[in-house]
């Protein structure tokens, strides 16, 4: 990134159903929120790291780790609150004291095995190609979507064609799912569209391990088991 052009926003609300105080849960001695901050700093392409949270403990930890801490109002921190609204709020508060960079990088703390190199690669892919609307971190879908169904009241309808259900995986187009680990988009495009998805979308493929999303205690155990193989 050129000087002063990238802002990373880490949304880290306090509440969590699956794991109490999830964003403060530790992996290899560091909390999920601190690991997210560290990965942004170590990427070498992020000028400002912002943590948006309604939890004073998370905000304090963010400040200690070198991030700009932004207090998120309760109405933007509920389970049903849209992440886009939390990002917009963070950008608005940040803009009061700083010039907002051109590029937005969203890093969710629930992807604690995200590599700094993934952030660097994604930002370079975005900034070095003028025709990119946004960049998504993805991983190959464990189950191909053309092998799945939509349920109606009375029957199952294949997502793809009936013929796709019996085709081998090699015959089907490659399918990815969001890893949840990283999104890159222009700040102005995000604000205009209120979306991280701006066409055309390019992608950075990450391993299934890096794509582990911590939602349950089982996920947290899995992350802790493989964390020793990562640098963050």
mmCIF file with all atom_site columns, C-alpha atoms in Angstrom:
data_model
loop_
_atom_site.group_PDB
_atom_site.id
_atom_site.type_symbol
_atom_site.label_atom_id
_atom_site.label_alt_id
_atom_site.label_comp_id
_atom_site.label_asym_id
_atom_site.label_entity_id
_atom_site.label_seq_id
_atom_site.pdbx_PDB_ins_code
_atom_site.Cartn_x
_atom_site.Cartn_y
_atom_site.Cartn_z
_atom_site.occupancy
_atom_site.B_iso_or_equiv
_atom_site.pdbx_formal_charge
_atom_site.auth_seq_id
_atom_site.auth_comp_id
_atom_site.auth_asym_id
_atom_site.auth_atom_id
_atom_site.pdbx_PDB_model_num
ATOM 1   C CA . UNK A 1 1   ? 0.000   0.000   0.000   1.00 0.00 ? 1   UNK A CA 1
ATOM 2   C CA . UNK A 1 2   ? 1.148   3.538   -0.607  1.00 0.00 ? 2   UNK A CA 1
ATOM 3   C CA . UNK A 1 3   ? 1.605   5.759   2.434   1.00 0.00 ? 3   UNK A CA 1
ATOM 4   C CA . UNK A 1 4   ? -1.585  6.398   4.408   1.00 0.00 ? 4   UNK A CA 1
ATOM 5   C CA . UNK A 1 5   ? -3.932  4.452   2.194   1.00 0.00 ? 5   UNK A CA 1
ATOM 6   C CA . UNK A 1 6   ? -5.064  1.374   4.184   1.00 0.00 ? 6   UNK A CA 1
ATOM 7   C CA . UNK A 1 7   ? -7.258  1.070   7.253   1.00 0.00 ? 7   UNK A CA 1
ATOM 8   C CA . UNK A 1 8   ? -7.982  -2.281  8.910   1.00 0.00 ? 8   UNK A CA 1
ATOM 9   C CA . UNK A 1 9   ? -11.190 -2.528  10.922  1.00 0.00 ? 9   UNK A CA 1
ATOM 10  C CA . UNK A 1 10  ? -11.586 -5.335  13.441  1.00 0.00 ? 10  UNK A CA 1
ATOM 11  C CA . UNK A 1 11  ? -15.179 -5.744  14.702  1.00 0.00 ? 11  UNK A CA 1
ATOM 12  C CA . UNK A 1 12  ? -15.050 -7.321  18.167  1.00 0.00 ? 12  UNK A CA 1
ATOM 13  C CA . UNK A 1 13  ? -18.249 -7.047  20.133  1.00 0.00 ? 13  UNK A CA 1
ATOM 14  C CA . UNK A 1 14  ? -18.350 -8.312  23.698  1.00 0.00 ? 14  UNK A CA 1
ATOM 15  C CA . UNK A 1 15  ? -21.334 -10.646 23.603  1.00 0.00 ? 15  UNK A CA 1
ATOM 16  C CA . UNK A 1 16  ? -21.181 -14.206 22.273  1.00 0.00 ? 16  UNK A CA 1
ATOM 17  C CA . UNK A 1 17  ? -23.536 -17.152 22.659  1.00 0.00 ? 17  UNK A CA 1
ATOM 18  C CA . UNK A 1 18  ? -21.146 -19.967 21.786  1.00 0.00 ? 18  UNK A CA 1
ATOM 19  C CA . UNK A 1 19  ? -18.129 -18.905 23.858  1.00 0.00 ? 19  UNK A CA 1
ATOM 20  C CA . UNK A 1 20  ? -18.392 -16.324 26.664  1.00 0.00 ? 20  UNK A CA 1
ATOM 21  C CA . UNK A 1 21  ? -16.050 -13.367 26.018  1.00 0.00 ? 21  UNK A CA 1
ATOM 22  C CA . UNK A 1 22  ? -15.020 -15.091 22.777  1.00 0.00 ? 22  UNK A CA 1
ATOM 23  C CA . UNK A 1 23  ? -12.906 -12.276 21.385  1.00 0.00 ? 23  UNK A CA 1
ATOM 24  C CA . UNK A 1 24  ? -10.800 -12.321 24.552  1.00 0.00 ? 24  UNK A CA 1
ATOM 25  C CA . UNK A 1 25  ? -10.260 -16.098 24.406  1.00 0.00 ? 25  UNK A CA 1
ATOM 26  C CA . UNK A 1 26  ? -6.562  -16.866 24.125  1.00 0.00 ? 26  UNK A CA 1
ATOM 27  C CA . UNK A 1 27  ? -4.758  -18.879 21.481  1.00 0.00 ? 27  UNK A CA 1
ATOM 28  C CA . UNK A 1 28  ? -1.071  -19.475 22.123  1.00 0.00 ? 28  UNK A CA 1
ATOM 29  C CA . UNK A 1 29  ? -1.044  -16.809 24.827  1.00 0.00 ? 29  UNK A CA 1
ATOM 30  C CA . UNK A 1 30  ? -2.759  -14.045 22.851  1.00 0.00 ? 30  UNK A CA 1
ATOM 31  C CA . UNK A 1 31  ? -6.438  -13.112 22.669  1.00 0.00 ? 31  UNK A CA 1
ATOM 32  C CA . UNK A 1 32  ? -8.311  -13.351 19.389  1.00 0.00 ? 32  UNK A CA 1
ATOM 33  C CA . UNK A 1 33  ? -8.522  -9.571  19.129  1.00 0.00 ? 33  UNK A CA 1
ATOM 34  C CA . UNK A 1 34  ? -4.793  -9.116  19.795  1.00 0.00 ? 34  UNK A CA 1
ATOM 35  C CA . UNK A 1 35  ? -3.936  -11.772 17.208  1.00 0.00 ? 35  UNK A CA 1
ATOM 36  C CA . UNK A 1 36  ? -6.030  -9.907  14.637  1.00 0.00 ? 36  UNK A CA 1
ATOM 37  C CA . UNK A 1 37  ? -4.261  -6.621  15.455  1.00 0.00 ? 37  UNK A CA 1
ATOM 38  C CA . UNK A 1 38  ? -0.845  -8.283  15.269  1.00 0.00 ? 38  UNK A CA 1
ATOM 39  C CA . UNK A 1 39  ? -1.570  -9.835  11.879  1.00 0.00 ? 39  UNK A CA 1
ATOM 40  C CA . UNK A 1 40  ? -2.582  -6.415  10.516  1.00 0.00 ? 40  UNK A CA 1
ATOM 41  C CA . UNK A 1 41  ? 0.553   -4.721  11.857  1.00 0.00 ? 41  UNK A CA 1
ATOM 42  C CA . UNK A 1 42  ? 2.853   -7.506  10.680  1.00 0.00 ? 42  UNK A CA 1
ATOM 43  C CA . UNK A 1 43  ? 1.372   -7.413  7.169   1.00 0.00 ? 43  UNK A CA 1
ATOM 44  C CA . UNK A 1 44  ? 3.258   -4.202  6.499   1.00 0.00 ? 44  UNK A CA 1
ATOM 45  C CA . UNK A 1 45  ? 0.444   -2.822  4.332   1.00 0.00 ? 45  UNK A CA 1
ATOM 46  C CA . UNK A 1 46  ? -1.912  -1.369  6.942   1.00 0.00 ? 46  UNK A CA 1
ATOM 47  C CA . UNK A 1 47  ? -1.530  2.216   8.145   1.00 0.00 ? 47  UNK A CA 1
ATOM 48  C CA . UNK A 1 48  ? -4.229  2.263   10.830  1.00 0.00 ? 48  UNK A CA 1
ATOM 49  C CA . UNK A 1 49  ? -5.725  -0.619  12.802  1.00 0.00 ? 49  UNK A CA 1
ATOM 50  C CA . UNK A 1 50  ? -9.128  0.118   14.331  1.00 0.00 ? 50  UNK A CA 1
ATOM 51  C CA . UNK A 1 51  ? -11.016 -2.076  16.786  1.00 0.00 ? 51  UNK A CA 1
ATOM 52  C CA . UNK A 1 52  ? -14.755 -1.462  17.130  1.00 0.00 ? 52  UNK A CA 1
ATOM 53  C CA . UNK A 1 53  ? -16.276 -2.869  20.322  1.00 0.00 ? 53  UNK A CA 1
ATOM 54  C CA . UNK A 1 54  ? -18.939 -2.280  22.945  1.00 0.00 ? 54  UNK A CA 1
ATOM 55  C CA . UNK A 1 55  ? -16.787 -4.021  25.577  1.00 0.00 ? 55  UNK A CA 1
ATOM 56  C CA . UNK A 1 56  ? -14.413 -1.884  27.722  1.00 0.00 ? 56  UNK A CA 1
ATOM 57  C CA . UNK A 1 57  ? -12.051 -4.811  28.302  1.00 0.00 ? 57  UNK A CA 1
ATOM 58  C CA . UNK A 1 58  ? -11.693 -5.434  24.553  1.00 0.00 ? 58  UNK A CA 1
ATOM 59  C CA . UNK A 1 59  ? -11.189 -1.705  23.908  1.00 0.00 ? 59  UNK A CA 1
ATOM 60  C CA . UNK A 1 60  ? -8.483  -1.582  26.588  1.00 0.00 ? 60  UNK A CA 1
ATOM 61  C CA . UNK A 1 61  ? -6.743  -4.618  25.117  1.00 0.00 ? 61  UNK A CA 1
ATOM 62  C CA . UNK A 1 62  ? -6.941  -3.071  21.645  1.00 0.00 ? 62  UNK A CA 1
ATOM 63  C CA . UNK A 1 63  ? -5.276  0.123   22.856  1.00 0.00 ? 63  UNK A CA 1
ATOM 64  C CA . UNK A 1 64  ? -2.504  -1.855  24.577  1.00 0.00 ? 64  UNK A CA 1
ATOM 65  C CA . UNK A 1 65  ? -1.884  -3.750  21.319  1.00 0.00 ? 65  UNK A CA 1
ATOM 66  C CA . UNK A 1 66  ? -1.493  -0.500  19.390  1.00 0.00 ? 66  UNK A CA 1
ATOM 67  C CA . UNK A 1 67  ? -4.903  -0.155  17.751  1.00 0.00 ? 67  UNK A CA 1
ATOM 68  C CA . UNK A 1 68  ? -7.304  2.779   17.648  1.00 0.00 ? 68  UNK A CA 1
ATOM 69  C CA . UNK A 1 69  ? -10.184 1.776   19.949  1.00 0.00 ? 69  UNK A CA 1
ATOM 70  C CA . UNK A 1 70  ? -13.683 2.898   18.953  1.00 0.00 ? 70  UNK A CA 1
ATOM 71  C CA . UNK A 1 71  ? -16.575 2.475   21.354  1.00 0.00 ? 71  UNK A CA 1
ATOM 72  C CA . UNK A 1 72  ? -19.473 0.899   19.486  1.00 0.00 ? 72  UNK A CA 1
ATOM 73  C CA . UNK A 1 73  ? -23.004 1.816   20.642  1.00 0.00 ? 73  UNK A CA 1
ATOM 74  C CA . UNK A 1 74  ? -25.178 -1.015  21.962  1.00 0.00 ? 74  UNK A CA 1
ATOM 75  C CA . UNK A 1 75  ? -27.598 -0.897  19.028  1.00 0.00 ? 75  UNK A CA 1
ATOM 76  C CA . UNK A 1 76  ? -24.713 -1.784  16.693  1.00 0.00 ? 76  UNK A CA 1
ATOM 77  C CA . UNK A 1 77  ? -23.452 -4.593  18.918  1.00 0.00 ? 77  UNK A CA 1
ATOM 78  C CA . UNK A 1 78  ? -26.487 -6.887  19.091  1.00 0.00 ? 78  UNK A CA 1
ATOM 79  C CA . UNK A 1 79  ? -26.605 -10.325 17.494  1.00 0.00 ? 79  UNK A CA 1
ATOM 80  C CA . UNK A 1 80  ? -28.892 -8.974  14.758  1.00 0.00 ? 80  UNK A CA 1
ATOM 81  C CA . UNK A 1 81  ? -26.872 -5.809  14.037  1.00 0.00 ? 81  UNK A CA 1
ATOM 82  C CA . UNK A 1 82  ? -25.395 -5.652  10.537  1.00 0.00 ? 82  UNK A CA 1
ATOM 83  C CA . UNK A 1 83  ? -21.603 -5.656  10.392  1.00 0.00 ? 83  UNK A CA 1
ATOM 84  C CA . UNK A 1 84  ? -21.789 -3.032  7.632   1.00 0.00 ? 84  UNK A CA 1
ATOM 85  C CA . UNK A 1 85  ? -23.383 -0.585  10.079  1.00 0.00 ? 85  UNK A CA 1
ATOM 86  C CA . UNK A 1 86  ? -20.614 -1.182  12.616  1.00 0.00 ? 86  UNK A CA 1
ATOM 87  C CA . UNK A 1 87  ? -17.976 -0.553  9.938   1.00 0.00 ? 87  UNK A CA 1
ATOM 88  C CA . UNK A 1 88  ? -19.677 2.663   8.801   1.00 0.00 ? 88  UNK A CA 1
ATOM 89  C CA . UNK A 1 89  ? -19.851 3.874   12.405  1.00 0.00 ? 89  UNK A CA 1
ATOM 90  C CA . UNK A 1 90  ? -16.145 3.118   12.922  1.00 0.00 ? 90  UNK A CA 1
ATOM 91  C CA . UNK A 1 91  ? -15.225 5.030   9.760   1.00 0.00 ? 91  UNK A CA 1
ATOM 92  C CA . UNK A 1 92  ? -17.353 8.014   10.839  1.00 0.00 ? 92  UNK A CA 1
ATOM 93  C CA . UNK A 1 93  ? -15.739 8.204   14.289  1.00 0.00 ? 93  UNK A CA 1
ATOM 94  C CA . UNK A 1 94  ? -12.250 7.656   12.866  1.00 0.00 ? 94  UNK A CA 1
ATOM 95  C CA . UNK A 1 95  ? -12.763 10.462  10.345  1.00 0.00 ? 95  UNK A CA 1
ATOM 96  C CA . UNK A 1 96  ? -13.224 13.033  13.127  1.00 0.00 ? 96  UNK A CA 1
ATOM 97  C CA . UNK A 1 97  ? -9.526  12.870  13.997  1.00 0.00 ? 97  UNK A CA 1
ATOM 98  C CA . UNK A 1 98  ? -7.893  11.364  10.906  1.00 0.00 ? 98  UNK A CA 1
ATOM 99  C CA . UNK A 1 99  ? -8.041  11.419  7.149   1.00 0.00 ? 99  UNK A CA 1
ATOM 100 C CA . UNK A 1 100 ? -9.737  8.172   6.132   1.00 0.00 ? 100 UNK A CA 1
ATOM 101 C CA . UNK A 1 101 ? -7.523  5.990   3.892   1.00 0.00 ? 101 UNK A CA 1
ATOM 102 C CA . UNK A 1 102 ? -8.765  4.880   0.476   1.00 0.00 ? 102 UNK A CA 1
ATOM 103 C CA . UNK A 1 103 ? -8.708  1.124   1.153   1.00 0.00 ? 103 UNK A CA 1
ATOM 104 C CA . UNK A 1 104 ? -10.662 -0.804  3.787   1.00 0.00 ? 104 UNK A CA 1
ATOM 105 C CA . UNK A 1 105 ? -9.475  -4.155  5.116   1.00 0.00 ? 105 UNK A CA 1
ATOM 106 C CA . UNK A 1 106 ? -11.960 -6.056  7.313   1.00 0.00 ? 106 UNK A CA 1
ATOM 107 C CA . UNK A 1 107 ? -10.397 -8.575  9.688   1.00 0.00 ? 107 UNK A CA 1
ATOM 108 C CA . UNK A 1 108 ? -12.651 -10.651 11.902  1.00 0.00 ? 108 UNK A CA 1
ATOM 109 C CA . UNK A 1 109 ? -11.000 -11.772 15.151  1.00 0.00 ? 109 UNK A CA 1
ATOM 110 C CA . UNK A 1 110 ? -12.735 -15.135 14.854  1.00 0.00 ? 110 UNK A CA 1
ATOM 111 C CA . UNK A 1 111 ? -10.137 -16.139 12.219  1.00 0.00 ? 111 UNK A CA 1
ATOM 112 C CA . UNK A 1 112 ? -7.107  -16.275 14.548  1.00 0.00 ? 112 UNK A CA 1
ATOM 113 C CA . UNK A 1 113 ? -4.929  -18.330 12.183  1.00 0.00 ? 113 UNK A CA 1
ATOM 114 C CA . UNK A 1 114 ? -5.030  -15.647 9.491   1.00 0.00 ? 114 UNK A CA 1
ATOM 115 C CA . UNK A 1 115 ? -1.516  -14.982 8.238   1.00 0.00 ? 115 UNK A CA 1
ATOM 116 C CA . UNK A 1 116 ? 0.022   -11.528 7.841   1.00 0.00 ? 116 UNK A CA 1
ATOM 117 C CA . UNK A 1 117 ? 1.063   -12.606 4.347   1.00 0.00 ? 117 UNK A CA 1
ATOM 118 C CA . UNK A 1 118 ? -2.592  -13.227 3.462   1.00 0.00 ? 118 UNK A CA 1
ATOM 119 C CA . UNK A 1 119 ? -3.405  -9.607  4.310   1.00 0.00 ? 119 UNK A CA 1
ATOM 120 C CA . UNK A 1 120 ? -0.427  -8.365  2.320   1.00 0.00 ? 120 UNK A CA 1
ATOM 121 C CA . UNK A 1 121 ? -1.305  -10.519 -0.698  1.00 0.00 ? 121 UNK A CA 1
ATOM 122 C CA . UNK A 1 122 ? -4.960  -9.455  -0.615  1.00 0.00 ? 122 UNK A CA 1
ATOM 123 C CA . UNK A 1 123 ? -4.170  -5.755  -0.382  1.00 0.00 ? 123 UNK A CA 1
ATOM 124 C CA . UNK A 1 124 ? -1.614  -5.960  -3.174  1.00 0.00 ? 124 UNK A CA 1
ATOM 125 C CA . UNK A 1 125 ? -4.106  -7.826  -5.370  1.00 0.00 ? 125 UNK A CA 1
ATOM 126 C CA . UNK A 1 126 ? -6.618  -5.066  -4.717  1.00 0.00 ? 126 UNK A CA 1
ATOM 127 C CA . UNK A 1 127 ? -4.362  -2.041  -5.123  1.00 0.00 ? 127 UNK A CA 1
ATOM 128 C CA . UNK A 1 128 ? -2.302  -3.234  -8.069  1.00 0.00 ? 128 UNK A CA 1
ATOM 129 C CA . UNK A 1 129 ? -5.250  -3.959  -10.328 1.00 0.00 ? 129 UNK A CA 1
ATOM 130 C CA . UNK A 1 130 ? -7.568  -1.046  -10.977 1.00 0.00 ? 130 UNK A CA 1
ATOM 131 C CA . UNK A 1 131 ? -10.414 -3.273  -12.161 1.00 0.00 ? 131 UNK A CA 1
ATOM 132 C CA . UNK A 1 132 ? -10.916 -5.062  -8.811  1.00 0.00 ? 132 UNK A CA 1
ATOM 133 C CA . UNK A 1 133 ? -14.048 -4.115  -6.853  1.00 0.00 ? 133 UNK A CA 1
ATOM 134 C CA . UNK A 1 134 ? -13.237 -6.166  -3.778  1.00 0.00 ? 134 UNK A CA 1
ATOM 135 C CA . UNK A 1 135 ? -11.105 -9.085  -2.647  1.00 0.00 ? 135 UNK A CA 1
ATOM 136 C CA . UNK A 1 136 ? -12.408 -11.987 -0.564  1.00 0.00 ? 136 UNK A CA 1
ATOM 137 C CA . UNK A 1 137 ? -10.480 -14.539 1.414   1.00 0.00 ? 137 UNK A CA 1
ATOM 138 C CA . UNK A 1 138 ? -11.890 -17.920 0.403   1.00 0.00 ? 138 UNK A CA 1
ATOM 139 C CA . UNK A 1 139 ? -11.235 -21.602 0.897   1.00 0.00 ? 139 UNK A CA 1
ATOM 140 C CA . UNK A 1 140 ? -12.349 -24.514 -1.247  1.00 0.00 ? 140 UNK A CA 1
ATOM 141 C CA . UNK A 1 141 ? -15.864 -25.621 -0.331  1.00 0.00 ? 141 UNK A CA 1
ATOM 142 C CA . UNK A 1 142 ? -15.780 -28.824 1.703   1.00 0.00 ? 142 UNK A CA 1
ATOM 143 C CA . UNK A 1 143 ? -19.090 -29.837 0.082   1.00 0.00 ? 143 UNK A CA 1
ATOM 144 C CA . UNK A 1 144 ? -19.765 -28.689 -3.469  1.00 0.00 ? 144 UNK A CA 1
ATOM 145 C CA . UNK A 1 145 ? -22.871 -26.450 -3.591  1.00 0.00 ? 145 UNK A CA 1
ATOM 146 C CA . UNK A 1 146 ? -24.152 -28.289 -6.688  1.00 0.00 ? 146 UNK A CA 1
ATOM 147 C CA . UNK A 1 147 ? -24.516 -31.344 -4.447  1.00 0.00 ? 147 UNK A CA 1
ATOM 148 C CA . UNK A 1 148 ? -26.873 -29.492 -2.121  1.00 0.00 ? 148 UNK A CA 1
ATOM 149 C CA . UNK A 1 149 ? -30.605 -28.830 -2.045  1.00 0.00 ? 149 UNK A CA 1
ATOM 150 C CA . UNK A 1 150 ? -33.037 -26.048 -1.226  1.00 0.00 ? 150 UNK A CA 1
ATOM 151 C CA . UNK A 1 151 ? -35.972 -27.327 0.828   1.00 0.00 ? 151 UNK A CA 1
ATOM 152 C CA . UNK A 1 152 ? -39.479 -26.142 0.034   1.00 0.00 ? 152 UNK A CA 1
ATOM 153 C CA . UNK A 1 153 ? -42.569 -27.098 1.994   1.00 0.00 ? 153 UNK A CA 1
ATOM 154 C CA . UNK A 1 154 ? -43.041 -30.226 -0.086  1.00 0.00 ? 154 UNK A CA 1
ATOM 155 C CA . UNK A 1 155 ? -39.807 -31.202 -1.830  1.00 0.00 ? 155 UNK A CA 1
ATOM 156 C CA . UNK A 1 156 ? -36.054 -30.795 -2.269  1.00 0.00 ? 156 UNK A CA 1
ATOM 157 C CA . UNK A 1 157 ? -34.807 -28.760 -5.218  1.00 0.00 ? 157 UNK A CA 1
ATOM 158 C CA . UNK A 1 158 ? -31.187 -29.135 -6.351  1.00 0.00 ? 158 UNK A CA 1
ATOM 159 C CA . UNK A 1 159 ? -29.164 -25.913 -6.219  1.00 0.00 ? 159 UNK A CA 1
ATOM 160 C CA . UNK A 1 160 ? -27.615 -26.812 -9.583  1.00 0.00 ? 160 UNK A CA 1
ATOM 161 C CA . UNK A 1 161 ? -29.052 -29.215 -12.137 1.00 0.00 ? 161 UNK A CA 1
ATOM 162 C CA . UNK A 1 162 ? -30.273 -32.749 -11.468 1.00 0.00 ? 162 UNK A CA 1
ATOM 163 C CA . UNK A 1 163 ? -27.376 -34.011 -13.604 1.00 0.00 ? 163 UNK A CA 1
ATOM 164 C CA . UNK A 1 164 ? -24.874 -32.239 -11.328 1.00 0.00 ? 164 UNK A CA 1
ATOM 165 C CA . UNK A 1 165 ? -25.938 -34.414 -8.407  1.00 0.00 ? 165 UNK A CA 1
ATOM 166 C CA . UNK A 1 166 ? -24.356 -37.473 -10.028 1.00 0.00 ? 166 UNK A CA 1
ATOM 167 C CA . UNK A 1 167 ? -21.301 -35.752 -11.551 1.00 0.00 ? 167 UNK A CA 1
ATOM 168 C CA . UNK A 1 168 ? -17.892 -36.234 -9.998  1.00 0.00 ? 168 UNK A CA 1
ATOM 169 C CA . UNK A 1 169 ? -16.310 -33.287 -8.220  1.00 0.00 ? 169 UNK A CA 1
ATOM 170 C CA . UNK A 1 170 ? -13.699 -33.080 -11.008 1.00 0.00 ? 170 UNK A CA 1
ATOM 171 C CA . UNK A 1 171 ? -16.459 -32.437 -13.580 1.00 0.00 ? 171 UNK A CA 1
ATOM 172 C CA . UNK A 1 172 ? -17.907 -29.513 -11.629 1.00 0.00 ? 172 UNK A CA 1
ATOM 173 C CA . UNK A 1 173 ? -16.582 -25.937 -11.575 1.00 0.00 ? 173 UNK A CA 1
ATOM 174 C CA . UNK A 1 174 ? -14.354 -25.164 -8.610  1.00 0.00 ? 174 UNK A CA 1
ATOM 175 C CA . UNK A 1 175 ? -16.391 -23.832 -5.722  1.00 0.00 ? 175 UNK A CA 1
ATOM 176 C CA . UNK A 1 176 ? -15.232 -21.756 -2.776  1.00 0.00 ? 176 UNK A CA 1
ATOM 177 C CA . UNK A 1 177 ? -16.793 -20.531 0.435   1.00 0.00 ? 177 UNK A CA 1
ATOM 178 C CA . UNK A 1 178 ? -15.971 -17.352 2.325   1.00 0.00 ? 178 UNK A CA 1
ATOM 179 C CA . UNK A 1 179 ? -13.163 -17.977 4.775   1.00 0.00 ? 179 UNK A CA 1
ATOM 180 C CA . UNK A 1 180 ? -14.288 -15.011 6.846   1.00 0.00 ? 180 UNK A CA 1
ATOM 181 C CA . UNK A 1 181 ? -10.613 -14.173 7.357   1.00 0.00 ? 181 UNK A CA 1
ATOM 182 C CA . UNK A 1 182 ? -10.270 -11.081 5.150   1.00 0.00 ? 182 UNK A CA 1
ATOM 183 C CA . UNK A 1 183 ? -12.188 -8.688  2.930   1.00 0.00 ? 183 UNK A CA 1
ATOM 184 C CA . UNK A 1 184 ? -10.681 -5.752  1.023   1.00 0.00 ? 184 UNK A CA 1
ATOM 185 C CA . UNK A 1 185 ? -12.730 -3.007  -0.613  1.00 0.00 ? 185 UNK A CA 1
ATOM 186 C CA . UNK A 1 186 ? -12.426 0.673   -1.439  1.00 0.00 ? 186 UNK A CA 1
ATOM 187 C CA . UNK A 1 187 ? -13.733 2.850   1.404   1.00 0.00 ? 187 UNK A CA 1
ATOM 188 C CA . UNK A 1 188 ? -15.824 4.990   -0.946  1.00 0.00 ? 188 UNK A CA 1
ATOM 189 C CA . UNK A 1 189 ? -17.245 1.938   -2.732  1.00 0.00 ? 189 UNK A CA 1
ATOM 190 C CA . UNK A 1 190 ? -18.142 0.401   0.622   1.00 0.00 ? 190 UNK A CA 1
ATOM 191 C CA . UNK A 1 191 ? -19.926 3.540   1.821   1.00 0.00 ? 191 UNK A CA 1
ATOM 192 C CA . UNK A 1 192 ? -21.740 3.978   -1.496  1.00 0.00 ? 192 UNK A CA 1
ATOM 193 C CA . UNK A 1 193 ? -22.942 0.370   -1.695  1.00 0.00 ? 193 UNK A CA 1
ATOM 194 C CA . UNK A 1 194 ? -23.109 -0.418  2.045   1.00 0.00 ? 194 UNK A CA 1
ATOM 195 C CA . UNK A 1 195 ? -21.477 -3.703  1.113   1.00 0.00 ? 195 UNK A CA 1
ATOM 196 C CA . UNK A 1 196 ? -18.127 -5.478  1.182   1.00 0.00 ? 196 UNK A CA 1
ATOM 197 C CA . UNK A 1 197 ? -19.102 -7.146  -2.096  1.00 0.00 ? 197 UNK A CA 1
ATOM 198 C CA . UNK A 1 198 ? -18.286 -4.853  -4.997  1.00 0.00 ? 198 UNK A CA 1
ATOM 199 C CA . UNK A 1 199 ? -17.951 -6.407  -8.458  1.00 0.00 ? 199 UNK A CA 1
ATOM 200 C CA . UNK A 1 200 ? -15.711 -7.601  -9.916  1.00 0.00 ? 200 UNK A CA 1
ATOM 201 C CA . UNK A 1 201 ? -14.568 -9.718  -6.971  1.00 0.00 ? 201 UNK A CA 1
ATOM 202 C CA . UNK A 1 202 ? -11.138 -11.337 -6.896  1.00 0.00 ? 202 UNK A CA 1
ATOM 203 C CA . UNK A 1 203 ? -10.019 -13.821 -4.284  1.00 0.00 ? 203 UNK A CA 1
ATOM 204 C CA . UNK A 1 204 ? -7.170  -15.025 -2.115  1.00 0.00 ? 204 UNK A CA 1
ATOM 205 C CA . UNK A 1 205 ? -7.337  -18.750 -1.393  1.00 0.00 ? 205 UNK A CA 1
ATOM 206 C CA . UNK A 1 206 ? -6.374  -19.829 2.119   1.00 0.00 ? 206 UNK A CA 1
ATOM 207 C CA . UNK A 1 207 ? -6.022  -23.267 3.667   1.00 0.00 ? 207 UNK A CA 1
ATOM 208 C CA . UNK A 1 208 ? -8.857  -24.867 5.612   1.00 0.00 ? 208 UNK A CA 1
ATOM 209 C CA . UNK A 1 209 ? -6.774  -24.412 8.765   1.00 0.00 ? 209 UNK A CA 1
ATOM 210 C CA . UNK A 1 210 ? -6.385  -20.687 8.186   1.00 0.00 ? 210 UNK A CA 1
ATOM 211 C CA . UNK A 1 211 ? -10.112 -20.518 7.446   1.00 0.00 ? 211 UNK A CA 1
ATOM 212 C CA . UNK A 1 212 ? -11.181 -21.999 10.795  1.00 0.00 ? 212 UNK A CA 1
ATOM 213 C CA . UNK A 1 213 ? -13.863 -19.674 12.170  1.00 0.00 ? 213 UNK A CA 1
ATOM 214 C CA . UNK A 1 214 ? -14.102 -19.720 15.969  1.00 0.00 ? 214 UNK A CA 1
ATOM 215 C CA . UNK A 1 215 ? -17.771 -20.019 16.863  1.00 0.00 ? 215 UNK A CA 1
ATOM 216 C CA . UNK A 1 216 ? -17.877 -22.933 19.314  1.00 0.00 ? 216 UNK A CA 1
ATOM 217 C CA . UNK A 1 217 ? -15.577 -24.445 21.961  1.00 0.00 ? 217 UNK A CA 1
ATOM 218 C CA . UNK A 1 218 ? -14.770 -27.207 19.447  1.00 0.00 ? 218 UNK A CA 1
ATOM 219 C CA . UNK A 1 219 ? -13.531 -24.578 16.957  1.00 0.00 ? 219 UNK A CA 1
ATOM 220 C CA . UNK A 1 220 ? -11.417 -22.961 19.673  1.00 0.00 ? 220 UNK A CA 1
ATOM 221 C CA . UNK A 1 221 ? -9.852  -26.306 20.574  1.00 0.00 ? 221 UNK A CA 1
ATOM 222 C CA . UNK A 1 222 ? -9.072  -26.965 16.896  1.00 0.00 ? 222 UNK A CA 1
ATOM 223 C CA . UNK A 1 223 ? -7.403  -23.561 16.518  1.00 0.00 ? 223 UNK A CA 1
ATOM 224 C CA . UNK A 1 224 ? -5.335  -24.075 19.662  1.00 0.00 ? 224 UNK A CA 1
ATOM 225 C CA . UNK A 1 225 ? -4.103  -27.443 18.386  1.00 0.00 ? 225 UNK A CA 1
ATOM 226 C CA . UNK A 1 226 ? -2.721  -26.023 15.146  1.00 0.00 ? 226 UNK A CA 1
ATOM 227 C CA . UNK A 1 227 ? -1.661  -22.570 16.367  1.00 0.00 ? 227 UNK A CA 1
ATOM 228 C CA . UNK A 1 228 ? 1.897   -23.678 17.053  1.00 0.00 ? 228 UNK A CA 1
ATOM 229 C CA . UNK A 1 229 ? 2.428   -23.994 13.277  1.00 0.00 ? 229 UNK A CA 1
ATOM 230 C CA . UNK A 1 230 ? 1.669   -20.306 12.707  1.00 0.00 ? 230 UNK A CA 1
ATOM 231 C CA . UNK A 1 231 ? 3.640   -17.145 13.325  1.00 0.00 ? 231 UNK A CA 1
ATOM 232 C CA . UNK A 1 232 ? 0.991   -14.669 14.464  1.00 0.00 ? 232 UNK A CA 1
#
